Amino acid sequence: MTDPSIQTEEQANLNIVRQKLDAAYQTLERRVHQYAKDVQAQKTYLWENRSDMDHAEKVSTRQAAMQIMQSGEVVADTLHKIEKLRQSPWFGRIDFKRDGHDSSERQIYVGIHTFTDTTTGENIIFDWRAPVSSMFYDFETGPARYESPSGTVTGKLTLKRQFKIQNGRLMFVLESGLHIMDEVLQDELSRTSDDRMKTIVATIQRDQNAIIRNEDAQELIIQGVAGSGKTSIALHRIAFLLYRHRDTLSARDILIISPNKVFGDFISNVLPELGETQIAEMGMEQLADELLARKVKFQTFFEQTSILTETSDSALKQRITAKSTVDFVRTLDKYTAHVEATRFVATDVFVGNYAVPAWVVEQAFNKRSDLPLAKRVKWAAEVVEHEIWINYRYEISTPERAELKKAIGAMYRKSTVRSLYKDMFTWMGRPDLFKMAPKNSLEYADVFPLIYLKIALEGLKSPFMHVKHLLVDEMQDYTPLQYAVLQKLFPCQKTILGDAHQAVNPYSASNAVTIGQVFKHAERVHLHRSYRSSYEITRFAGSLSPNVRIDAIKRHGEPPVVISCISTEEELQTILSRLIQFEQGSHHTLGIICKTQKQAQKIFSVLSKTNPTLHLLSTGSTAFQQGITVCAAQLSKGLEFDYVIIPYVTAENYATEMDRGLLYVAATRALHHLTVTHTGPASGFLPRTDVQ
């Protein structure tokens, strides 16, 4: 137990800082109100005097109002941060004595934001991202160091404490020379979930801190098991980079590629809680739609996987697998070179009585393969014009110049990228690898190869050149070809994260190694420790995917329950009884996770008759809600629930390796309780456990 005198000492200090925070808040609040009044005054002045003002005065008045608004926004942002600090000023303290004869011991309180005493200029609270704060995460009492802008600072931690402060009240303080975070971590993990992912600043572990503070990696690939906190770590890395490079990096410069809109809503809380503006995000299909100018209909990834889970189309599996390798990227490169070599057939050109041989035209055209077609034709025409002037001292006229461009343009065999892409499979000797999806749309496996070919042949002015950092989540669901497209579109720093064991489509899945073949200089890190689920649930889930190394945190709870039913009606009644227990308890979220969307819709239609508060997640859903949610395993990825029920886990329904992956995804969504039900023979993937 903590010494009562320490509790008293820290409470007294907290009271003093709370008073300073309250005073700062009141001052900032008055300034915000004054800025609002000043802006309104400027607008009123402009409106009342608009007829007497010249253009220059109007512009000057508008600019003055804009400057006041911008200043007010800065103060309002600071006000929001102070409000957060009033609730919980800090979560850690380290006392550090710097090496050197004149060094005195320095108390460093670590919180979510910096707070400076305006009267003394003293830093009272240090932002968790500040260089000196890194020692809180990386060292116990004893020798310590941190990287400052001027170099490495060495010294000794003489004290380390961790706090829990809620609504301005000190709940507890822990003091130890050992690693003390686990006690606070256990307390946080034992809580029920709500409808948002939370910040983890108070419980960041040493290996996580190293990832968050990695500034140098151009591409950082994070392979993390389910519940390892990889998404939260990636978002905290974004927050750290925004803090560290605030003069050159802003929220507008960052883009997140997320799996679906519900997941985007689930993570939307983290960055604002850290004092950063929400980051723009988009799905891979939205990206494809923009690149194809919304002119090409294509199958979605969800539709593709739905077909795979509901049918046994071996030809489709073969088509997907063939287009999901690094070798297929190389095949596209070879085909592009072939097209370039055969599309343009040069001939001698004549301007007046003067001729330029075909080889000159061909050489000029091929030299600028980096340009779009129209610019390449213009370039080649300029070279020919120059040759005529050099050799014959003949200056061609404007009509002759137009005819020259027309003649060179006619040497280029025009065809659409779509037709060229289809022809590629004949060129490969594998026409069977191309097949249109229903409603004359492209199969999903063909979308990004088509985009890659389009970029290679036509060039592309990327609409994303402003992006300075790209975050890609659920990395396992994207192919090497998709990463090759991302590399062309986003020549910037990247954080790529996911879990190869959570691939919902094993025929197109990637892992850290295959992604590294696209990004040759990428750094790879692995996270094996799972924090989400109880020890019992993590062990159960790990047995579903025996090839995964998953280290379960020692937070014990109820063991998962597998319930065998004699009929579908009994299975539904069993689930209903579990829903009643949930609603009478203290938990906030329950997920009924099915293998397919059809199964989810079916069970929702039945259960919602007796429980109208149920939510059904679909590809059109935009928000994650508290209460009871029914969804397909694919849509549950990245989410978490206090209680999870997985129905229909029979030998017939969960039989393939793809089914095994979906079952693993579903089981790893549970924090505290997991129930599995089946009618008839149970799936062979289930471990031996107590059966009710």
XYZ file of C-alpha atoms in Angstrom:
692
model
C 0.000 0.000 0.000
C 1.097 3.588 -0.579
C 2.314 5.546 2.434
C -0.564 7.841 3.583
C 1.887 10.734 3.830
C 2.650 10.388 0.106
C -1.083 10.458 -0.667
C -1.449 13.601 1.458
C 1.573 15.264 -0.147
C 0.381 14.573 -3.677
C -3.194 15.620 -2.897
C -1.916 18.960 -1.572
C 0.123 19.525 -4.734
C -2.865 18.530 -6.864
C -5.041 21.084 -5.059
C -2.522 23.877 -5.766
C -2.243 22.982 -9.463
C -6.023 22.635 -9.754
C -6.372 26.224 -8.531
C -3.904 27.391 -11.181
C -5.726 25.408 -13.854
C -9.061 26.893 -12.762
C -7.594 30.401 -12.907
C -6.131 29.761 -16.366
C -9.442 28.339 -17.554
C -11.383 31.395 -16.394
C -8.897 33.754 -18.049
C -9.036 31.857 -21.335
C -12.825 31.662 -21.196
C -13.021 35.460 -20.895
C -10.629 35.829 -23.839
C -12.698 33.496 -26.004
C -15.839 35.501 -25.222
C -14.001 38.745 -25.993
C -12.764 37.388 -29.339
C -16.335 36.404 -30.211
C -17.530 39.933 -29.384
C -14.706 41.491 -31.434
C -15.528 39.347 -34.472
C -19.201 40.276 -34.220
C -18.252 43.945 -33.911
C -16.151 43.735 -37.085
C -19.009 42.061 -38.956
C -21.499 44.664 -37.728
C -19.178 47.517 -38.716
C -18.697 46.018 -42.175
C -22.438 45.590 -42.686
C -23.448 49.031 -41.443
C -20.750 50.900 -43.379
C -20.564 48.778 -46.527
C -21.942 51.502 -48.798
C -19.358 54.066 -47.599
C -16.327 51.744 -47.764
C -14.099 51.284 -50.772
C -12.862 47.848 -51.833
C -9.533 48.147 -50.001
C -11.219 49.039 -46.698
C -13.667 46.146 -47.051
C -10.811 43.723 -47.653
C -8.888 45.140 -44.692
C -11.914 44.802 -42.389
C -12.562 41.212 -43.488
C -8.897 40.333 -42.933
C -9.003 41.859 -39.460
C -12.080 39.782 -38.615
C -10.376 36.659 -39.962
C -7.272 37.302 -37.857
C -9.401 37.727 -34.753
C -11.225 34.483 -35.523
C -7.960 32.592 -35.985
C -6.582 33.955 -32.724
C -9.814 33.007 -31.014
C -9.579 29.463 -32.357
C -6.061 29.102 -30.920
C -7.278 30.280 -27.513
C -10.344 28.002 -27.720
C -8.063 25.053 -28.465
C -5.938 25.885 -25.409
C -9.133 26.239 -23.361
C -10.172 22.722 -24.406
C -6.798 21.337 -23.322
C -7.012 23.073 -19.937
C -10.483 21.579 -19.469
C -9.005 18.101 -20.036
C -6.244 18.813 -17.523
C -8.746 19.992 -14.913
C -10.304 16.524 -15.036
C -6.970 14.683 -14.808
C -3.873 16.918 -14.699
C -1.326 14.103 -14.803
C -0.880 10.362 -14.567
C 2.818 10.094 -13.788
C 5.692 11.694 -11.959
C 9.423 11.155 -12.246
C 12.154 12.889 -10.270
C 15.267 13.224 -12.407
C 18.762 14.284 -11.407
C 20.838 15.181 -14.422
C 24.493 14.159 -14.533
C 26.771 17.034 -13.594
C 27.965 18.756 -10.459
C 25.446 21.600 -10.506
C 22.371 19.526 -11.301
C 19.501 19.665 -8.867
C 16.693 17.146 -8.720
C 13.794 18.014 -10.988
C 10.171 16.964 -10.480
C 8.454 16.119 -13.768
C 4.710 15.550 -13.809
C 3.557 13.854 -17.028
C 0.083 14.524 -18.423
C -1.851 14.570 -21.635
C -0.885 18.212 -22.361
C 1.684 20.791 -21.311
C 0.717 23.404 -18.710
C 2.946 26.373 -17.930
C 2.529 28.729 -14.992
C 2.102 32.102 -16.687
C 3.435 34.000 -13.668
C 6.708 32.089 -13.302
C 7.115 30.597 -16.784
C 7.671 27.224 -15.123
C 6.463 24.022 -16.750
C 4.138 22.444 -14.190
C 2.904 19.599 -16.417
C 4.849 18.046 -19.292
C 3.131 16.686 -22.390
C 3.516 12.892 -22.618
C 5.147 13.413 -26.031
C 7.869 15.742 -24.730
C 11.389 14.252 -24.917
C 11.837 14.311 -21.138
C 8.557 12.402 -20.648
C 9.924 9.401 -22.523
C 11.796 8.392 -19.352
C 8.478 7.708 -17.624
C 7.809 4.933 -20.138
C 11.332 3.657 -20.722
C 13.026 3.554 -17.313
C 12.508 2.534 -13.717
C 14.379 4.212 -10.839
C 18.096 4.254 -11.523
C 20.187 5.382 -14.525
C 18.074 7.000 -17.246
C 18.418 9.170 -20.334
C 16.397 10.981 -22.964
C 17.041 12.564 -26.345
C 16.743 16.342 -26.283
C 17.075 18.651 -29.311
C 20.639 19.358 -28.167
C 21.597 15.700 -27.708
C 21.387 12.850 -25.205
C 20.768 13.877 -21.598
C 21.849 11.344 -18.958
C 21.130 11.150 -15.274
C 19.245 9.191 -12.651
C 15.570 8.673 -11.834
C 15.301 8.920 -8.075
C 11.528 8.499 -7.881
C 8.710 7.219 -10.060
C 5.013 7.436 -9.259
C 1.823 6.678 -11.123
C -1.552 8.254 -10.431
C -5.193 7.845 -11.153
C -7.051 11.157 -11.028
C -10.752 11.392 -11.913
C -12.759 14.613 -12.016
C -9.953 16.371 -10.193
C -9.824 13.827 -7.352
C -6.772 11.704 -6.563
C -8.041 8.112 -6.574
C -4.700 6.470 -5.848
C -0.943 6.864 -6.193
C 1.576 4.052 -6.686
C 5.244 4.340 -5.897
C 7.816 1.735 -6.774
C 11.308 1.209 -8.066
C 9.947 -1.558 -10.273
C 7.775 -1.442 -13.376
C 4.485 -0.254 -11.902
C 2.291 0.189 -14.945
C 0.694 -3.257 -14.780
C -1.409 -2.312 -11.749
C -2.895 0.681 -13.534
C -3.112 -1.295 -16.765
C -5.090 -4.060 -15.052
C -7.471 -1.480 -13.630
C -8.037 0.046 -17.063
C -8.485 -3.314 -18.801
C -10.994 -4.569 -16.261
C -13.388 -1.786 -17.117
C -16.293 -2.200 -19.483
C -16.029 -0.873 -23.003
C -18.063 1.984 -24.371
C -18.566 3.063 -27.963
C -15.085 4.485 -28.591
C -11.437 3.522 -28.493
C -9.592 5.310 -25.697
C -6.192 6.910 -25.346
C -3.499 4.785 -23.690
C -1.102 7.524 -22.572
C -1.179 6.389 -18.935
C -0.394 2.759 -19.760
C 1.959 2.869 -22.757
C 4.417 -0.003 -22.464
C 8.131 0.227 -23.260
C 7.944 -1.583 -26.610
C 4.896 0.468 -27.591
C 6.698 3.699 -26.675
C 9.593 2.836 -28.988
C 7.150 2.461 -31.887
C 5.259 5.650 -31.065
C 8.434 7.744 -30.918
C 10.012 6.300 -34.082
C 10.500 9.382 -36.260
C 12.943 8.001 -38.797
C 11.315 4.990 -40.476
C 10.031 5.861 -43.943
C 7.753 2.835 -43.788
C 7.000 1.242 -40.417
C 5.174 -2.108 -40.580
C 3.525 -3.172 -37.308
C 2.482 -6.826 -37.109
C 0.431 -7.154 -33.936
C -1.766 -9.937 -32.617
C -5.417 -9.266 -31.862
C -5.750 -6.932 -28.893
C -2.103 -5.829 -28.922
C -3.117 -2.182 -29.239
C -1.553 -1.700 -32.665
C -4.228 0.703 -33.932
C -4.062 2.771 -30.758
C -0.264 2.768 -30.967
C -0.407 3.964 -34.582
C -2.788 6.807 -33.662
C -0.558 7.805 -30.750
C 2.381 7.769 -33.172
C 0.464 10.216 -35.358
C -0.191 12.410 -32.313
C 3.507 12.253 -31.395
C 4.632 13.211 -34.915
C 2.152 16.113 -34.976
C 3.633 17.329 -31.687
C 7.246 16.719 -32.640
C 6.978 18.314 -36.117
C 4.237 20.847 -35.422
C 5.965 23.483 -37.581
C 5.955 21.299 -40.716
C 3.204 18.712 -40.143
C -0.502 19.301 -39.543
C -3.602 17.135 -39.423
C -4.358 18.157 -43.028
C -1.143 16.425 -44.113
C -2.187 12.978 -42.836
C -4.529 10.364 -44.311
C -5.845 7.123 -42.810
C -6.846 4.160 -44.981
C -9.432 2.384 -42.799
C -11.432 -0.810 -43.433
C -14.925 0.692 -43.063
C -16.847 3.695 -41.754
C -17.834 1.986 -38.501
C -14.194 1.379 -37.674
C -13.468 5.020 -38.497
C -16.145 6.059 -36.010
C -14.762 3.651 -33.393
C -11.295 5.244 -33.477
C -12.547 8.828 -33.894
C -12.182 9.615 -30.198
C -8.448 9.058 -29.830
C -6.790 11.998 -31.584
C -9.229 14.660 -30.289
C -8.680 13.283 -26.769
C -4.965 13.842 -27.340
C -5.626 17.424 -28.372
C -5.229 16.845 -32.098
C -7.645 17.554 -34.916
C -9.457 14.595 -36.404
C -7.605 13.087 -39.363
C -9.114 12.547 -42.813
C -9.772 8.927 -43.662
C -11.036 6.906 -46.589
C -11.513 3.290 -47.586
C -9.497 1.502 -50.247
C -12.582 1.304 -52.476
C -13.228 5.029 -52.174
C -9.633 5.577 -53.195
C -10.087 3.304 -56.233
C -13.282 5.075 -57.221
C -11.501 8.433 -57.240
C -8.563 7.115 -59.251
C -10.925 5.655 -61.861
C -12.866 8.934 -62.023
C -16.005 7.049 -60.886
C -16.339 5.617 -64.403
C -15.726 1.942 -63.648
C -18.148 -0.308 -61.784
C -16.436 -2.835 -59.573
C -17.127 -5.442 -56.954
C -16.291 -4.518 -53.348
C -13.944 -6.426 -51.054
C -16.920 -7.274 -48.828
C -18.840 -8.661 -51.819
C -15.813 -10.709 -52.841
C -15.370 -12.276 -49.408
C -19.115 -12.860 -49.074
C -19.045 -14.945 -52.262
C -16.058 -16.903 -50.953
C -17.757 -17.682 -47.626
C -21.073 -18.632 -49.196
C -19.878 -20.665 -52.203
C -17.000 -22.939 -53.171
C -15.949 -21.244 -56.407
C -12.486 -22.719 -56.982
C -11.972 -20.722 -60.191
C -12.594 -17.459 -58.310
C -10.106 -18.487 -55.631
C -7.532 -19.203 -58.335
C -8.098 -15.818 -59.996
C -7.732 -13.998 -56.679
C -4.619 -15.929 -55.636
C -2.874 -15.327 -58.963
C -3.326 -11.546 -58.628
C -2.231 -11.373 -54.987
C 1.494 -12.035 -55.314
C 4.592 -9.904 -55.737
C 5.231 -11.802 -58.989
C 1.994 -10.406 -60.424
C 3.348 -6.883 -59.883
C 6.408 -7.875 -61.906
C 4.178 -9.381 -64.614
C 2.327 -6.068 -64.919
C 5.646 -4.243 -65.245
C 6.734 -6.594 -68.042
C 3.395 -6.210 -69.802
C 3.618 -2.427 -69.537
C 7.024 -2.542 -71.227
C 5.566 -4.804 -73.937
C 2.690 -2.397 -74.586
C 5.028 0.561 -74.706
C 7.239 -1.237 -77.221
C 4.408 -2.257 -79.544
C 1.830 0.539 -79.247
C 3.902 3.119 -81.096
C 4.929 2.271 -84.664
C 7.037 5.098 -86.040
C 7.278 5.953 -89.746
C 9.219 8.570 -91.698
C 7.591 11.994 -91.466
C 7.537 14.658 -94.161
C 7.224 18.399 -93.685
C 7.086 20.104 -97.029
C 9.952 18.599 -99.050
C 11.923 17.597 -95.961
C 11.937 14.180 -94.278
C 12.867 12.944 -90.800
C 13.533 9.203 -90.468
C 11.310 6.959 -88.347
C 14.075 6.112 -85.876
C 14.372 9.769 -84.827
C 10.619 9.955 -84.171
C 10.630 6.667 -82.259
C 13.616 7.656 -80.163
C 12.044 10.995 -79.246
C 8.684 9.449 -78.383
C 10.145 6.696 -76.213
C 12.507 9.049 -74.393
C 9.629 10.683 -72.521
C 7.655 7.649 -71.401
C 7.033 9.523 -68.143
C 4.670 11.941 -69.922
C 0.980 11.425 -70.785
C 0.257 10.649 -74.438
C -0.640 14.186 -75.590
C 2.532 15.641 -74.077
C 4.674 12.838 -75.520
C 3.290 13.571 -79.007
C 3.988 17.281 -78.516
C 7.517 16.498 -77.314
C 8.227 14.235 -80.305
C 6.879 16.892 -82.703
C 9.183 19.513 -81.145
C 12.173 17.176 -81.599
C 11.259 16.630 -85.278
C 10.823 20.373 -85.760
C 14.229 20.958 -84.216
C 15.793 18.291 -86.487
C 14.330 19.977 -89.587
C 15.703 23.331 -88.510
C 19.159 21.937 -87.697
C 19.490 19.912 -90.894
C 17.596 22.054 -93.410
C 17.291 25.495 -91.807
C 13.586 25.306 -92.533
C 11.142 26.961 -90.111
C 7.811 25.177 -90.239
C 4.526 27.077 -90.194
C 1.708 26.785 -87.660
C -0.484 24.634 -89.989
C 2.515 22.373 -90.692
C 3.146 22.031 -86.957
C -0.471 20.916 -86.432
C -0.178 18.370 -89.257
C 3.074 17.086 -87.775
C 1.444 16.449 -84.376
C -1.478 14.752 -86.100
C 0.871 12.468 -88.082
C 2.856 11.454 -84.972
C -0.346 10.922 -82.983
C -1.615 8.556 -85.694
C 1.455 6.332 -85.152
C 0.147 5.531 -81.653
C -2.334 2.670 -81.584
C -5.035 3.921 -79.284
C -6.898 1.479 -77.047
C -8.498 1.737 -73.638
C -6.666 0.685 -70.506
C -9.519 -1.735 -69.756
C -9.133 -3.509 -73.094
C -5.355 -3.591 -72.683
C -5.752 -5.062 -69.199
C -8.030 -7.788 -70.493
C -5.599 -8.509 -73.352
C -2.800 -8.953 -70.814
C -4.166 -12.322 -69.719
C -4.099 -13.571 -73.328
C -0.526 -12.276 -73.554
C 0.232 -14.250 -70.363
C -1.363 -17.361 -71.853
C -3.938 -17.324 -69.028
C -7.186 -15.872 -70.428
C -9.013 -17.890 -67.747
C -7.739 -15.470 -65.097
C -10.043 -12.683 -66.274
C -13.779 -12.792 -65.742
C -16.282 -10.011 -65.258
C -18.376 -9.988 -62.086
C -22.202 -9.766 -62.190
C -23.793 -6.583 -63.564
C -20.837 -6.068 -65.911
C -18.557 -4.955 -63.098
C -14.903 -5.736 -62.465
C -14.009 -8.372 -59.939
C -12.385 -6.780 -56.906
C -9.110 -8.604 -57.621
C -8.840 -6.692 -60.936
C -9.465 -3.169 -59.628
C -5.994 -2.210 -58.438
C -4.128 -4.054 -61.215
C -6.175 -1.938 -63.632
C -5.249 1.227 -61.701
C -1.583 0.207 -61.672
C -1.631 -0.268 -65.461
C -3.449 3.037 -65.926
C -0.795 4.880 -63.923
C 2.017 3.132 -65.811
C 0.627 3.852 -69.282
C -1.098 7.198 -68.870
C 0.601 8.730 -65.852
C -1.403 10.192 -63.033
C -1.345 13.497 -61.272
C -1.920 12.242 -57.752
C -4.619 14.148 -55.835
C -2.770 13.188 -52.663
C 0.555 14.964 -53.099
C -0.217 17.032 -49.985
C -0.171 13.896 -47.809
C 2.987 13.698 -45.698
C 2.053 10.644 -43.647
C -0.155 7.709 -44.618
C -1.587 5.298 -42.049
C -2.855 1.967 -43.410
C -4.837 -0.265 -41.036
C -5.783 -3.937 -41.519
C -2.698 -4.383 -43.701
C -3.340 -8.115 -44.159
C -6.392 -7.427 -46.333
C -4.454 -5.643 -49.093
C -2.387 -7.285 -51.827
C 1.181 -6.435 -52.912
C -0.357 -4.834 -55.991
C -2.422 -2.493 -53.826
C 0.696 -1.538 -51.899
C 2.519 -0.903 -55.186
C -0.272 1.548 -56.111
C -0.054 3.219 -52.687
C 3.694 3.605 -53.157
C 3.139 5.474 -56.424
C 0.381 7.660 -54.968
C 1.943 8.394 -51.591
C 5.726 8.894 -51.757
C 5.677 9.844 -48.080
C 6.228 8.380 -44.619
C 3.881 5.492 -43.805
C 2.649 3.525 -40.807
C 1.241 0.145 -41.900
C -0.359 -2.126 -39.337
C -2.394 -5.283 -39.037
C -2.415 -8.944 -38.116
C -1.779 -11.660 -40.691
C -3.814 -14.071 -38.550
C -6.927 -11.899 -38.942
C -7.068 -12.092 -42.732
C -10.696 -12.581 -43.768
C -9.650 -13.631 -47.274
C -6.632 -15.970 -47.149
C -6.455 -16.053 -50.954
C -5.391 -12.397 -51.155
C -3.844 -11.865 -47.720
C -0.508 -10.155 -47.125
C 1.871 -10.291 -44.189
C 4.766 -8.154 -42.992
C 7.231 -10.078 -45.168
C 5.303 -9.745 -48.457
C 4.573 -6.073 -47.773
C 8.281 -5.602 -47.109
C 8.977 -6.874 -50.628
C 7.162 -3.805 -51.962
C 8.660 -1.375 -49.436
C 12.287 -2.506 -49.582
C 13.565 -0.344 -46.729
C 10.635 -0.730 -44.354
C 11.204 -1.358 -40.661
C 9.172 -4.237 -39.210
C 8.103 -4.641 -35.590
C 6.094 -7.416 -33.958
C 3.700 -7.176 -31.012
C 2.808 -10.501 -29.393
C 1.195 -9.424 -26.131
C -2.601 -9.090 -26.139
C -4.263 -6.630 -23.757
C -7.878 -6.754 -24.921
C -9.336 -10.022 -23.703
C -9.138 -11.864 -20.405
C -6.470 -14.546 -20.055
C -9.047 -17.304 -20.564
C -10.521 -15.778 -23.736
C -7.078 -15.094 -25.203
C -6.000 -18.689 -24.632
C -9.238 -19.942 -26.201
C -8.818 -17.688 -29.243
C -5.171 -18.681 -29.597
C -6.161 -22.335 -29.866
C -8.391 -21.456 -32.850
C -5.336 -20.259 -34.762
C -2.532 -22.525 -33.527
C 0.182 -20.885 -35.638
C -0.146 -17.543 -33.874
C 2.126 -16.586 -30.992
C -0.049 -14.658 -28.565
C 1.034 -13.757 -25.039
C -2.005 -13.340 -22.826
C -1.975 -10.692 -20.123
C -2.724 -12.171 -16.698
C -6.158 -10.632 -16.259
C -8.389 -13.509 -15.300
C -12.109 -13.804 -15.926
C -14.800 -16.305 -16.764
C -13.733 -19.064 -19.166
C -15.424 -19.109 -22.599
C -18.529 -21.272 -22.749
C -19.473 -23.587 -25.626
C -23.173 -24.476 -25.594
C -24.472 -27.462 -27.573
C -28.149 -27.190 -28.544
C -30.525 -29.839 -29.835
C -32.361 -27.514 -32.242
C -32.097 -24.120 -33.885
C -35.011 -22.932 -31.752
C -33.148 -23.896 -28.581
C -30.038 -22.116 -29.862
C -32.004 -18.916 -30.410
C -33.588 -19.207 -26.952
C -30.124 -19.693 -25.453
C -28.920 -16.517 -27.143
C -32.008 -14.623 -25.956
C -31.353 -15.687 -22.370
C -27.780 -14.401 -22.672
C -29.105 -11.071 -23.980
C -31.346 -10.761 -20.918
C -28.398 -11.465 -18.606
C -26.374 -8.813 -20.417
C -29.088 -6.177 -20.114
C -29.424 -6.854 -16.398
C -25.659 -6.542 -15.867
C -23.212 -3.657 -15.848
C -21.611 -4.168 -19.264
C -22.202 -1.745 -22.118
C -21.627 -3.645 -25.365
C -22.500 -7.099 -26.674
C -21.719 -8.403 -30.138
C -23.462 -11.301 -31.845
C -20.896 -12.131 -34.502
C -21.855 -14.410 -37.392
C -19.752 -15.876 -40.165
C -21.596 -14.116 -42.991
C -23.781 -11.070 -43.455
C -26.680 -13.292 -44.545
C -26.510 -15.158 -41.241
C -26.292 -11.862 -39.367
C -29.362 -10.502 -41.154
C -31.262 -13.730 -40.482
C -30.552 -13.842 -36.749
C -31.202 -10.094 -36.452
C -34.632 -10.431 -38.065
C -35.562 -13.094 -35.502
C -34.048 -11.578 -32.349
C -35.151 -8.003 -33.047
C -38.794 -9.108 -32.791
C -38.357 -9.670 -29.064
C -35.565 -7.137 -28.564
C -36.111 -4.063 -30.772
C -32.988 -2.305 -29.404
C -30.637 -4.509 -31.443
C -28.367 -2.869 -34.031
C -27.376 -4.531 -37.311
C -24.030 -3.525 -38.776
C -23.804 -3.463 -42.559
C -21.438 -1.999 -45.143
C -23.579 1.142 -45.051
C -23.294 1.623 -41.277
C -21.385 4.695 -40.133
C -21.326 4.468 -36.327
C -20.492 2.015 -33.557
C -23.132 2.062 -30.819
C -23.537 0.815 -27.289
C -25.967 -2.001 -26.575
C -26.392 -5.147 -28.635
C -24.908 -5.313 -32.121
C -25.323 -8.052 -34.716
C -22.699 -8.237 -37.449
C -20.626 -10.421 -39.742
C -17.119 -11.288 -38.577
C -15.597 -9.254 -41.392
C -17.290 -6.065 -40.168
C -16.291 -6.688 -36.552
C -12.569 -6.336 -37.266
C -10.910 -3.701 -35.116
C -13.943 -3.439 -32.825
C -14.335 -4.825 -29.313
C -17.266 -5.806 -27.093
C -17.636 -6.594 -23.403
C -19.578 -9.709 -24.326
C -19.456 -11.730 -27.547
C -21.785 -14.485 -28.734
C -20.764 -16.543 -31.776
C -23.707 -18.622 -33.086
C -23.866 -21.499 -35.583
C -20.331 -22.780 -34.884
C -20.963 -26.157 -36.492
C -18.685 -28.494 -38.403
C -20.527 -27.539 -41.586
C -20.550 -23.763 -41.075
C -16.938 -23.447 -39.919
C -15.033 -25.963 -42.030
C -12.399 -24.214 -44.197
C -9.237 -22.298 -43.320
C -11.071 -19.129 -44.292
C -13.804 -20.046 -41.784
C -11.155 -20.648 -39.131
C -9.813 -17.124 -39.663
C -13.289 -15.612 -39.325
C -13.894 -17.604 -36.127
C -10.598 -16.319 -34.712
C -11.542 -12.727 -35.566
C -14.937 -13.140 -33.863
C -13.499 -14.674 -30.679
C -10.835 -12.002 -30.277
C -13.449 -9.220 -30.148
C -14.489 -10.233 -26.597
C -13.130 -8.386 -23.559
C -14.811 -10.178 -20.648
C -17.279 -12.853 -21.771
C -17.403 -15.243 -24.737
C -20.206 -17.672 -25.548
C -20.165 -20.047 -28.525
C -23.313 -21.901 -29.595
C -24.009 -24.655 -32.106
C -26.746 -27.084 -33.133
C -25.406 -30.414 -34.330
C -21.728 -31.421 -34.540
C -19.409 -28.648 -33.357
C -16.694 -27.221 -35.592
C -13.446 -29.128 -35.372
C -11.651 -25.807 -34.846
C -13.109 -25.426 -31.345
C -10.762 -26.459 -28.538
C -11.850 -28.953 -25.955
C -13.561 -26.992 -23.217
C -16.499 -27.239 -20.859
C -19.655 -27.791 -22.895
C -23.068 -26.918 -21.524
